[in-house]
Short mmCIF file of C-alpha atoms and ligand atoms in Angstrom, two decimals:
data_model
loop_
_atom_site.label_atom_id
_atom_site.label_comp_id
_atom_site.label_asym_id
_atom_site.label_seq_id
_atom_site.Cartn_x
_atom_site.Cartn_y
_atom_site.Cartn_z
CA MET A 134 -0.23 -0.10 0.29
CA ALA A 135 2.61 2.25 0.66
CA LYS A 136 4.70 1.53 -2.17
CA GLU A 137 1.61 1.86 -4.37
CA GLN A 138 0.92 5.12 -2.91
CA THR A 139 4.94 6.61 -3.52
CA HIS A 140 4.18 4.98 -7.20
CA SER A 141 1.29 7.07 -7.55
CA GLN A 142 3.24 10.29 -6.26
CA PHE A 143 5.60 10.17 -8.52
CA GLN A 144 3.61 10.12 -11.70
CA PHE A 145 1.78 13.27 -10.36
CA TRP A 146 5.15 14.75 -9.97
CA HIS A 147 5.74 14.19 -12.99
CA LYS A 148 2.93 15.87 -14.28
CA ILE A 149 4.86 18.71 -13.04
CA GLY A 150 6.26 20.81 -16.30
CA ARG A 151 9.85 20.12 -17.57
CA ARG A 152 10.89 23.51 -16.05
CA ASP A 153 10.30 22.41 -12.41
CA LEU A 154 11.01 19.39 -12.72
CA LEU A 155 14.85 20.35 -14.27
CA LEU A 156 14.65 22.73 -10.97
CA GLY A 157 14.28 20.03 -9.11
CA LEU A 158 17.14 17.77 -10.80
CA THR A 159 19.38 20.77 -10.08
CA ALA A 160 18.48 20.32 -6.66
CA LEU A 161 19.50 17.01 -6.20
CA VAL A 162 22.63 17.63 -7.93
CA THR A 163 23.40 20.73 -5.26
CA VAL A 164 22.84 18.56 -2.28
CA GLN A 165 24.65 15.48 -3.54
CA MET A 166 27.35 17.29 -4.31
CA SER A 167 26.72 19.25 -0.96
CA ARG A 168 27.82 16.08 0.90
CA SER A 169 31.17 15.93 0.45
CA ARG A 170 31.65 19.26 1.71
CA PHE A 171 28.89 19.81 4.37
CA VAL A 172 27.23 16.44 4.66
CA GLN A 173 29.58 14.50 6.96
CA ALA A 174 27.32 11.45 8.74
CA ALA A 175 24.08 12.26 7.40
CA SER A 176 22.56 10.22 4.14
CA PRO A 177 21.55 13.23 1.29
CA LYS A 178 18.24 11.55 0.28
CA HIS A 179 17.28 12.32 3.97
CA LEU A 180 16.42 15.88 4.22
CA PHE A 181 12.55 16.06 4.94
CA THR A 182 13.63 14.60 8.56
CA LEU A 183 11.92 17.47 10.55
CA GLY A 184 8.73 17.07 8.92
CA VAL A 185 6.06 18.94 7.39
CA ALA A 186 3.67 21.79 9.23
CA SER A 187 1.01 24.20 8.88
CA GLY A 188 -0.39 27.35 10.06
CA ASP A 189 -1.86 30.33 10.18
CA PRO A 190 -5.63 29.52 8.75
CA LEU A 191 -7.59 32.09 6.79
CA PRO A 192 -10.38 31.39 4.24
CA ASP A 193 -7.83 31.10 0.90
CA GLY A 194 -5.35 29.10 2.30
CA PHE A 195 -2.58 29.27 4.98
CA VAL A 196 1.19 29.05 5.40
CA LEU A 197 2.96 25.42 4.71
CA TRP A 198 6.62 24.70 6.49
CA THR A 199 8.83 22.54 5.98
CA ARG A 200 12.65 22.80 6.63
CA LEU A 201 15.65 20.45 4.93
CA ALA A 202 17.56 18.95 7.13
CA PRO A 203 19.47 16.23 6.52
CA ALA A 204 22.13 16.93 9.96
CA PRO A 205 19.44 18.29 12.15
CA LEU A 206 21.35 17.82 14.92
CA GLN A 207 24.73 19.43 13.26
CA GLY A 208 23.53 22.66 11.56
CA GLY A 209 21.43 21.32 9.49
CA GLY A 210 23.77 19.66 7.09
CA MET A 211 22.69 21.69 3.60
CA PRO A 212 24.96 23.82 1.44
CA GLN A 213 25.73 27.35 2.19
CA LYS A 214 23.67 27.95 -1.20
CA ALA A 215 19.99 27.97 -2.06
CA VAL A 216 17.93 25.12 -2.86
CA PRO A 217 13.93 25.12 -4.56
CA VAL A 218 11.60 23.29 -3.29
CA GLN A 219 8.79 22.55 -4.81
CA TRP A 220 5.53 22.02 -3.24
CA GLN A 221 2.25 21.06 -4.24
CA VAL A 222 -1.48 21.23 -2.63
CA ALA A 223 -4.28 18.52 -3.00
CA THR A 224 -7.74 17.58 -2.47
CA ASP A 225 -7.24 14.44 -1.80
CA ALA A 226 -5.37 12.59 0.33
CA ALA A 227 -3.61 10.40 -1.80
CA MET A 228 -2.61 13.78 -3.66
CA ARG A 229 -4.28 12.64 -7.12
CA GLN A 230 -6.35 15.51 -7.51
CA VAL A 231 -3.45 18.53 -7.24
CA ILE A 232 -4.90 21.80 -7.54
CA ARG A 233 -2.16 24.13 -6.86
CA ARG A 234 1.71 23.78 -6.72
CA GLY A 235 5.08 26.10 -7.10
CA THR A 236 8.57 26.38 -5.72
CA ALA A 237 10.28 27.61 -3.28
CA MET A 238 13.96 28.28 -2.34
CA ALA A 239 15.65 27.19 0.86
CA THR A 240 17.78 29.85 1.50
CA PRO A 241 20.64 29.45 3.76
CA GLN A 242 19.66 32.79 5.56
CA PHE A 243 17.29 30.50 7.04
CA ALA A 244 18.59 27.07 7.80
CA HIS A 245 16.47 25.98 4.41
CA SER A 246 13.42 26.44 5.61
CA VAL A 247 10.07 27.27 3.22
CA HIS A 248 7.69 29.23 4.90
CA VAL A 249 4.60 28.79 1.33
CA GLU A 250 1.90 31.11 2.05
CA VAL A 251 -1.00 29.84 0.11
CA THR A 252 -4.10 31.51 -1.45
CA GLY A 253 -7.05 31.41 -3.32
CA LEU A 254 -8.72 28.03 -2.09
CA GLU A 255 -11.83 27.15 -0.44
CA PRO A 256 -12.93 27.99 2.96
CA ASN A 257 -13.73 25.87 5.56
CA ARG A 258 -12.63 22.02 3.91
CA TRP A 259 -9.11 20.03 4.31
CA TYR A 260 -6.00 20.37 1.40
CA TRP A 261 -3.48 18.14 1.81
CA TYR A 262 -0.14 18.94 1.00
CA GLN A 263 3.55 18.20 -0.20
CA PHE A 264 7.29 18.99 -0.78
CA ARG A 265 9.60 17.17 -3.63
CA VAL A 266 13.47 18.08 -3.38
CA GLY A 267 14.30 16.25 -6.72
CA SER A 268 13.57 12.92 -6.14
CA GLU A 269 13.14 12.47 -2.62
CA LEU A 270 9.81 13.38 -1.49
CA SER A 271 8.68 15.06 1.52
CA GLN A 272 5.75 12.94 4.11
CA ILE A 273 1.86 14.22 3.21
CA GLY A 274 0.41 16.70 5.46
CA ARG A 275 -3.38 17.65 5.84
CA THR A 276 -4.42 20.88 6.57
CA ARG A 277 -8.11 23.08 6.51
CA THR A 278 -8.90 26.22 6.04
CA ALA A 279 -11.07 28.48 8.10
CA PRO A 280 -14.64 29.33 7.52
CA VAL A 281 -15.97 32.94 6.15
CA LEU A 282 -15.54 35.28 7.90
CA ASN A 283 -19.17 36.34 9.97
CA SER A 284 -20.31 33.02 7.75
CA PRO A 285 -22.51 30.98 9.98
CA VAL A 286 -20.44 27.85 11.57
CA ASP A 287 -22.70 25.75 14.25
CA ARG A 288 -19.10 23.70 15.41
CA LEU A 289 -15.18 24.39 16.11
CA ARG A 290 -12.96 22.06 17.34
CA PHE A 291 -9.31 23.06 18.32
CA ALA A 292 -6.50 21.64 20.98
CA PHE A 293 -4.04 23.48 22.41
CA ALA A 294 -0.99 22.45 24.14
CA SER A 295 2.16 24.22 25.65
CA CYS A 296 4.97 23.11 27.19
CA GLN A 297 6.78 20.54 25.98
CA ASN A 298 10.42 20.32 27.58
CA TYR A 299 11.97 17.68 25.87
CA GLU A 300 14.42 16.19 28.98
CA HIS A 301 11.10 15.53 30.97
CA GLY A 302 9.47 13.27 29.20
CA TYR A 303 7.88 12.05 25.74
CA TYR A 304 5.14 13.42 23.70
CA THR A 305 2.31 10.37 23.88
CA ALA A 306 -0.29 13.53 24.47
CA TYR A 307 0.77 14.70 20.48
CA ARG A 308 0.00 11.16 19.24
CA ASP A 309 -3.15 11.11 20.76
CA MET A 310 -3.89 15.19 19.50
CA ALA A 311 -3.41 13.66 16.24
CA LYS A 312 -5.91 10.90 16.06
CA GLN A 313 -8.45 13.16 17.36
CA ASP A 314 -10.78 15.08 15.25
CA LEU A 315 -10.30 18.68 15.39
CA ASP A 316 -10.16 21.52 12.99
CA PHE A 317 -6.82 23.12 14.37
CA VAL A 318 -4.11 23.91 16.70
CA VAL A 319 -3.17 26.59 19.24
CA HIS A 320 0.48 25.83 20.84
CA LEU A 321 0.66 28.43 23.64
CA GLY A 322 4.73 28.54 24.37
CA ASP A 323 7.45 26.86 25.51
CA TYR A 324 7.75 24.74 22.49
CA ILE A 325 11.68 24.19 23.22
CA TYR A 326 13.77 24.64 26.71
CA GLU A 327 16.55 26.29 26.18
CA GLY A 328 18.51 24.81 28.77
CA GLY A 329 21.54 23.10 28.55
CA ALA A 330 21.79 18.87 28.91
CA THR A 331 20.72 17.26 32.23
CA PRO A 332 22.01 13.39 32.93
CA GLY A 333 19.38 11.25 34.41
CA ARG A 334 16.28 12.43 32.79
CA PRO A 335 14.04 10.33 30.18
CA ARG A 336 15.60 12.40 27.00
CA GLN A 337 18.41 14.40 26.84
CA HIS A 338 19.01 18.13 25.19
CA ASN A 339 21.73 18.32 22.69
CA GLY A 340 24.36 20.99 23.95
CA SER A 341 24.88 23.32 26.26
CA GLU A 342 22.48 26.23 27.29
CA CYS A 343 21.42 27.98 23.97
CA ILE A 344 22.75 31.69 22.72
CA SER A 345 23.49 31.76 19.73
CA LEU A 346 21.57 30.98 16.28
CA GLU A 347 23.42 27.14 15.65
CA GLN A 348 22.48 25.94 19.20
CA TYR A 349 19.01 27.69 18.68
CA ARG A 350 18.06 25.94 15.34
CA ASP A 351 19.97 22.57 16.25
CA ARG A 352 17.90 22.60 19.92
CA TYR A 353 14.55 23.61 17.85
CA ALA A 354 16.05 19.91 15.38
CA LEU A 355 16.08 17.80 18.22
CA TYR A 356 12.46 18.56 19.20
CA LYS A 357 11.27 18.63 15.71
CA THR A 358 12.78 15.11 15.38
CA ASP A 359 10.41 13.85 17.42
CA LEU A 360 7.77 11.42 15.51
CA ASP A 361 4.50 12.40 17.79
CA LEU A 362 4.97 15.93 17.06
CA GLN A 363 5.82 15.61 13.45
CA ALA A 364 2.41 13.16 12.97
CA ALA A 365 0.47 16.12 15.08
CA HIS A 366 1.66 18.95 12.63
CA ALA A 367 1.56 16.99 9.75
CA ALA A 368 -2.29 16.36 10.81
CA PHE A 369 -3.70 20.18 11.45
CA ALA A 370 -2.69 23.59 11.19
CA TRP A 371 -1.05 24.98 13.83
CA ILE A 372 -1.20 28.94 15.41
CA VAL A 373 1.40 29.70 17.58
CA THR A 374 2.39 32.07 20.05
CA TRP A 375 5.39 31.76 22.29
CA ASP A 376 6.58 32.17 26.35
CA ASP A 377 9.78 31.98 27.64
CA HIS A 378 11.51 28.87 26.96
CA GLU A 379 12.10 30.25 23.42
CA VAL A 380 14.45 32.49 24.53
CA ALA A 381 15.00 31.93 28.61
CA ASN A 382 13.42 31.91 30.93
CA ASN A 383 11.37 34.53 32.38
CA TYR A 384 12.40 37.10 30.70
CA ALA A 385 10.37 40.04 29.77
CA ASN A 386 11.48 42.18 26.23
CA LEU A 387 15.17 42.95 26.23
CA THR A 388 15.53 42.40 30.01
CA THR A 389 16.72 38.98 30.84
CA GLN A 390 16.84 37.24 34.58
CA ASN A 391 20.30 37.21 34.98
CA PRO A 392 21.91 40.45 34.84
CA ARG A 393 25.52 38.63 33.69
CA ASP A 394 24.30 38.06 30.85
CA GLN A 395 22.33 41.20 29.83
CA ALA A 396 24.80 43.06 27.89
CA THR A 397 24.56 40.16 25.62
CA PHE A 398 20.56 39.39 25.19
CA ALA A 399 19.48 41.58 22.81
CA GLN A 400 21.92 39.50 20.35
CA ARG A 401 20.74 36.39 22.01
CA ARG A 402 16.62 37.69 21.59
CA ALA A 403 17.28 37.70 18.02
CA ASN A 404 18.88 34.68 17.56
CA ALA A 405 15.56 32.69 19.02
CA TYR A 406 13.75 34.54 17.43
CA GLN A 407 15.20 34.20 14.21
CA ALA A 408 14.89 30.08 14.64
CA TYR A 409 11.29 30.10 16.14
CA TYR A 410 10.77 31.35 12.80
CA GLU A 411 12.53 29.11 10.73
CA HIS A 412 10.88 26.46 12.69
CA MET A 413 7.44 27.62 12.26
CA PRO A 414 4.85 27.96 10.12
CA LEU A 415 4.24 31.37 10.66
CA ARG A 416 3.20 34.41 7.42
CA ARG A 417 6.68 36.21 6.37
CA SER A 418 4.17 39.03 7.81
CA SER A 419 6.52 36.83 11.17
CA SER A 420 9.58 37.48 10.17
CA PRO A 421 12.08 38.74 11.82
CA GLN A 422 13.32 41.96 12.65
CA GLY A 423 16.21 41.95 13.60
CA ALA A 424 15.49 41.51 17.71
CA ASP A 425 12.16 41.83 16.98
CA LEU A 426 9.19 39.45 15.44
CA GLN A 427 5.14 40.15 14.96
CA LEU A 428 3.56 37.36 16.85
CA TYR A 429 -0.01 38.69 17.75
CA ARG A 430 -2.79 38.60 15.38
CA ARG A 431 -6.17 37.54 15.23
CA PHE A 432 -7.60 35.05 13.07
CA TYR A 433 -11.51 34.47 12.72
CA PHE A 434 -13.41 30.94 12.16
CA GLY A 435 -17.01 32.13 10.95
CA ASN A 436 -18.99 34.27 13.02
CA LEU A 437 -18.26 31.87 16.01
CA ALA A 438 -15.16 32.07 17.16
CA ALA A 439 -12.09 35.16 16.86
CA LEU A 440 -9.08 33.38 17.99
CA HIS A 441 -6.41 37.03 19.74
CA VAL A 442 -3.37 35.42 19.93
CA LEU A 443 -1.32 37.59 22.23
CA ASP A 444 2.63 37.94 23.18
CA THR A 445 3.11 38.48 26.62
CA ARG A 446 7.14 38.10 26.17
CA GLN A 447 8.53 40.92 23.87
CA TYR A 448 6.69 44.31 25.08
CA ARG A 449 6.52 43.03 28.92
CA SER A 450 7.64 45.34 31.41
CA ASP A 451 10.47 43.54 33.40
CA GLN A 452 8.66 41.79 36.37
CA PRO A 453 7.51 44.66 38.82
CA CYS A 454 8.48 42.49 42.11
CA GLY A 455 10.96 40.17 40.51
CA ASP A 456 9.73 37.17 39.18
CA GLY A 457 9.71 34.29 41.98
CA VAL A 458 6.94 32.90 44.13
CA LYS A 459 6.84 35.78 46.59
CA PRO A 460 4.62 38.74 48.27
CA ARG A 461 3.62 41.76 46.21
CA CYS A 462 5.43 44.80 46.33
CA THR A 463 3.80 47.87 45.68
CA GLU A 464 4.98 48.31 41.89
CA ALA A 465 2.97 45.71 41.17
CA PHE A 466 0.29 47.62 40.95
CA ALA A 467 1.89 50.55 39.08
CA SER A 468 -0.04 51.24 36.21
CA GLU A 469 2.69 51.34 33.95
CA ALA A 470 3.66 47.99 34.45
CA THR A 471 2.43 46.23 31.16
CA LEU A 472 1.89 42.41 30.06
CA MET A 473 1.00 43.27 26.40
CA GLY A 474 3.04 46.53 25.63
CA HIS A 475 0.77 50.06 25.05
CA THR A 476 0.39 49.06 21.63
CA GLN A 477 -0.96 45.55 21.45
CA GLU A 478 -3.00 46.89 24.29
CA ARG A 479 -4.72 48.45 22.63
CA TRP A 480 -4.90 46.15 19.35
CA LEU A 481 -6.60 43.46 21.68
CA PHE A 482 -9.03 46.46 22.91
CA ASP A 483 -10.07 47.33 19.05
CA GLY A 484 -10.60 43.60 17.94
CA LEU A 485 -12.73 42.78 20.90
CA SER A 486 -14.35 45.84 20.32
CA ARG A 487 -15.37 45.17 16.46
CA SER A 488 -15.28 41.27 16.62
CA SER A 489 -18.84 39.72 15.88
CA ALA A 490 -18.13 36.53 16.71
CA GLN A 491 -20.06 34.66 19.38
CA TRP A 492 -16.89 33.51 21.34
CA ASN A 493 -13.54 35.37 21.78
CA VAL A 494 -10.48 33.61 22.83
CA LEU A 495 -7.36 35.12 23.98
CA ALA A 496 -4.90 32.75 23.34
CA GLN A 497 -1.85 33.60 25.50
CA GLN A 498 0.98 32.58 27.69
CA VAL A 499 0.65 32.67 31.37
CA VAL A 500 -2.36 32.67 33.79
CA MET A 501 -4.19 35.12 34.01
CA ALA A 502 -6.62 34.93 36.89
CA GLN A 503 -5.14 35.35 40.43
CA PHE A 504 -3.84 32.99 42.86
CA LYS A 505 -3.18 33.26 46.76
CA VAL A 506 -0.73 31.10 48.00
CA SER A 507 -0.46 31.34 51.57
CA LEU A 508 3.05 30.36 52.73
CA LYS A 509 4.01 30.70 55.95
CA GLY A 510 1.96 33.42 56.84
CA ASN A 511 2.55 35.56 54.00
CA GLU A 512 0.42 35.66 51.23
CA VAL A 513 2.20 35.23 47.85
CA PHE A 514 1.54 35.16 44.26
CA ASN A 515 3.35 33.63 41.23
CA LEU A 516 4.80 36.93 39.84
CA ASP A 517 5.76 36.20 36.39
CA GLN A 518 2.05 35.89 35.64
CA TRP A 519 -0.65 38.33 35.74
CA ASP A 520 -0.57 38.62 39.23
CA GLY A 521 2.45 40.82 39.15
CA TYR A 522 1.02 42.78 36.72
CA VAL A 523 -2.20 43.82 38.37
CA ALA A 524 -2.74 46.97 37.03
CA ALA A 525 -2.94 45.69 33.15
CA ARG A 526 -4.97 42.66 34.28
CA HIS A 527 -8.01 45.08 35.62
CA ARG A 528 -7.19 47.96 32.52
CA LEU A 529 -8.56 44.07 29.87
CA PHE A 530 -11.00 43.03 32.57
CA GLN A 531 -12.95 46.55 32.92
CA PHE A 532 -12.84 46.91 29.58
CA LEU A 533 -14.24 43.21 29.02
CA SER A 534 -16.67 44.56 32.50
CA ASP A 535 -18.08 47.90 30.34
CA ARG A 536 -17.27 46.80 26.88
CA LYS A 537 -19.06 43.52 27.12
CA PRO A 538 -17.70 41.35 23.72
CA ALA A 539 -19.11 38.22 23.41
CA ASN A 540 -18.61 35.86 25.58
CA PRO A 541 -14.74 35.67 26.27
CA ILE A 542 -12.39 32.91 27.33
CA VAL A 543 -8.93 32.70 27.45
CA ILE A 544 -6.93 29.93 27.22
CA SER A 545 -3.17 29.74 28.84
CA GLY A 546 -0.16 27.39 29.28
CA ASP A 547 2.54 27.97 31.15
CA VAL A 548 2.16 26.61 34.51
CA HIS A 549 2.19 22.48 33.97
CA ALA A 550 -1.15 21.89 35.62
CA SER A 551 -4.63 22.27 34.37
CA TRP A 552 -6.98 24.46 36.11
CA VAL A 553 -10.47 26.13 35.38
CA TYR A 554 -11.15 29.60 36.32
CA ASP A 555 -13.76 32.05 37.15
CA LEU A 556 -12.60 35.60 36.15
CA LYS A 557 -13.42 38.73 38.26
CA VAL A 558 -13.33 42.55 38.26
CA ASP A 559 -12.92 41.75 41.91
CA PHE A 560 -11.37 38.14 42.81
CA ASP A 561 -11.39 38.96 46.84
CA ASP A 562 -15.24 39.69 46.53
CA PRO A 563 -17.42 36.91 46.59
CA ASN A 564 -20.04 38.92 45.01
CA SER A 565 -18.00 39.75 41.89
CA GLU A 566 -19.10 38.70 39.27
CA PRO A 567 -17.75 36.38 36.44
CA ILE A 568 -16.59 38.59 33.48
CA ALA A 569 -14.77 35.42 31.77
CA THR A 570 -13.39 32.34 32.16
CA GLU A 571 -9.84 31.13 31.73
CA PHE A 572 -8.48 27.74 30.76
CA ALA A 573 -5.06 26.91 31.38
CA GLY A 574 -4.42 23.78 30.49
CA THR A 575 -1.42 21.27 31.65
CA SER A 576 2.31 20.56 29.83
CA ILE A 577 2.68 18.25 27.20
CA SER A 578 5.60 17.04 28.74
CA SER A 579 7.24 19.96 31.85
CA ASN A 580 7.90 18.88 35.10
CA PHE A 581 5.14 19.75 37.41
CA ALA A 582 7.02 19.98 41.13
CA GLU A 583 5.34 17.51 42.53
CA ALA A 584 5.63 19.20 46.18
CA ASN A 585 3.80 21.33 45.35
CA ILE A 586 0.61 19.76 44.67
CA PRO A 587 -0.81 19.90 48.41
CA LEU A 588 0.70 23.56 48.58
CA VAL A 589 -1.88 24.61 45.59
CA GLU A 590 -4.60 22.27 47.42
CA ALA A 591 -4.65 23.79 50.58
CA SER A 592 -5.24 27.18 48.98
CA LEU A 593 -8.12 26.25 46.67
CA PRO A 594 -9.97 27.28 49.72
CA ASN A 595 -8.71 30.88 49.54
CA ASN A 596 -9.46 31.38 45.38
CA PRO A 597 -12.93 30.59 45.05
CA HIS A 598 -13.26 31.51 41.18
CA THR A 599 -10.57 28.39 41.10
CA HIS A 600 -12.74 25.33 39.80
CA PHE A 601 -9.93 22.79 39.24
CA PHE A 602 -6.55 22.07 39.73
CA ASN A 603 -4.64 18.90 38.92
CA GLY A 604 -1.10 18.77 38.52
CA ALA A 605 -0.55 15.22 38.75
CA PHE A 606 -0.54 15.30 34.66
CA ARG A 607 0.86 15.99 31.72
CA GLY A 608 -1.57 16.62 28.67
CA TYR A 609 -3.37 19.21 26.50
CA VAL A 610 -6.86 20.35 26.20
CA ILE A 611 -9.67 20.13 23.43
CA CYS A 612 -12.34 22.74 23.22
CA ASN A 613 -15.81 22.10 21.60
CA LEU A 614 -17.59 24.96 20.69
CA THR A 615 -21.31 25.65 19.24
CA PRO A 616 -23.55 28.76 19.72
CA GLN A 617 -24.70 27.80 22.45
CA GLN A 618 -21.88 26.14 24.17
CA TRP A 619 -18.08 25.78 25.18
CA ARG A 620 -16.96 22.54 26.34
CA SER A 621 -13.42 22.16 27.60
CA ASP A 622 -11.60 18.41 28.06
CA PHE A 623 -8.48 17.67 29.74
CA ARG A 624 -6.50 15.06 28.04
CA ALA A 625 -3.68 13.43 30.25
CA VAL A 626 -1.68 11.10 29.94
CA SER A 627 -0.91 7.90 32.18
CA THR A 628 2.68 8.81 32.23
CA VAL A 629 5.44 10.39 29.71
CA GLN A 630 9.01 9.17 31.75
CA THR A 631 7.91 6.18 28.94
CA PRO A 632 6.48 6.10 25.06
CA ASN A 633 4.03 3.78 25.97
CA GLY A 634 1.73 5.65 28.81
CA THR A 635 -2.08 5.95 27.77
CA VAL A 636 -4.27 9.64 27.65
CA SER A 637 -7.86 9.40 29.07
CA THR A 638 -10.23 12.41 29.65
CA LEU A 639 -9.46 13.85 33.24
CA ALA A 640 -12.22 16.28 33.48
CA SER A 641 -14.47 18.30 30.95
CA PHE A 642 -15.83 21.86 32.05
CA VAL A 643 -18.42 23.91 29.91
CA VAL A 644 -19.20 27.40 29.44
CA GLU A 645 -22.66 28.28 28.68
CA ALA A 646 -22.73 31.54 25.58
CA GLY A 647 -24.36 34.93 27.13
CA LYS A 648 -22.41 33.38 30.99
CA ALA A 649 -19.34 33.76 31.98
CA GLY A 650 -18.08 30.65 34.47
CA ALA A 651 -17.16 27.55 34.39
CA ARG A 652 -19.19 24.38 34.99
CA GLN A 653 -17.74 20.81 35.43
CA VAL A 654 -19.86 18.17 33.42
FE1 FE B 1437 6.62 25.59 30.52
CA1 CA B 1438 7.09 29.58 30.50
#
């Protein structure tokens, strides 16, 4: 069966024009010539070692991604020259009905990644895609366009995930996700972790802490060699945003956690942002500009959902009270402290004001709800989260309360545990009505310190807006939307210590349209 499929793929590639075919042959020759000079260990027959991906779905198209990397963990192994990559899009899984094709250049400047922005397609339907260089074909990926803006949509189903420390375990959650019936996937950050190899863990990072562009590239390559992750990318369009570990732990804009590294941090951030772009299915509008990269953006799924994708790292002010779990200092309440930056905040408020979607999803990084923990007689908060930026959170909540955009739902990552919260203008007032609902998903693989579980559980009575906490399991969240109801299913992996964990639903919560606040079902 597999053989037959390959044969038919070849047949269809042969229908590509003669000029394209010649380009492909030139590429093959280029790659073969490169073997002696650039590629030592790896065979040049394996260019697509990092899989394929698609992302940023619009009603008429999406981005297709791949990266040529015959030696993925040694800088990629490609020659220092541009290589043409042919791509094609079909309406069937066997790639028989090809409706778009073209050639993209994989250049050394972007680590021989390609980002193809396909347009002119039909809304709200599946497509399949494949790349080719010379005689080598990539695996076939599947992706889906968004419904037409404001068109009636009666059902939408997506998954969100975050925090996939490779060293901490296996990506069994992605194996499960790839089998689900989903329209798209949202990644909320910590796609890689920047730290060096630590012995004694289920898997090992390659090399030392990432600082240079080459180190970040090799780290993305390590993560992307994981076949479960590749399967989830190949199955759905992804909409990605980042958190801190794509660069460095708890960084804030151009300030790093360790003052010793401050002088070189702008260059490090530029390296990290470029490697992020090179490995994600992002549009050119999100290509790196020096140490900056435009990542906040918005997607619409008919009249059912608007997805406001936020970036709470690149523009935030340095944590006003530092970034530990500590009592708040008075600066946490300062109005100039910002998580989004003022431009993004205005962009968000503007987009929420103009959205006519039934559900307004804020896809973002760190937990938005207040959570106070009693520790040795003190009230402490996680000050890297919105809890460290109280005035900025209050501005957002006051906006939601005054302007009432339809059904705001916040989805969050970062905390490596599963949470459900009602969001309130005043968390300390039991009579304050919920204005939105937050679902924080657990990590794909990153550890949650088990010693903290009893501490959190003991604090739950002091945080009655918290409906659910579970720190024991890794996994992800499936969201099922209809005009009447939002439902979040927390998928949990039995173990990530071995590759053979099993996945089940840990808990499910619903939000009824028109009434903020979650209820377990
Ligand atoms: Fe994380
Ligand atoms: Ca994080």
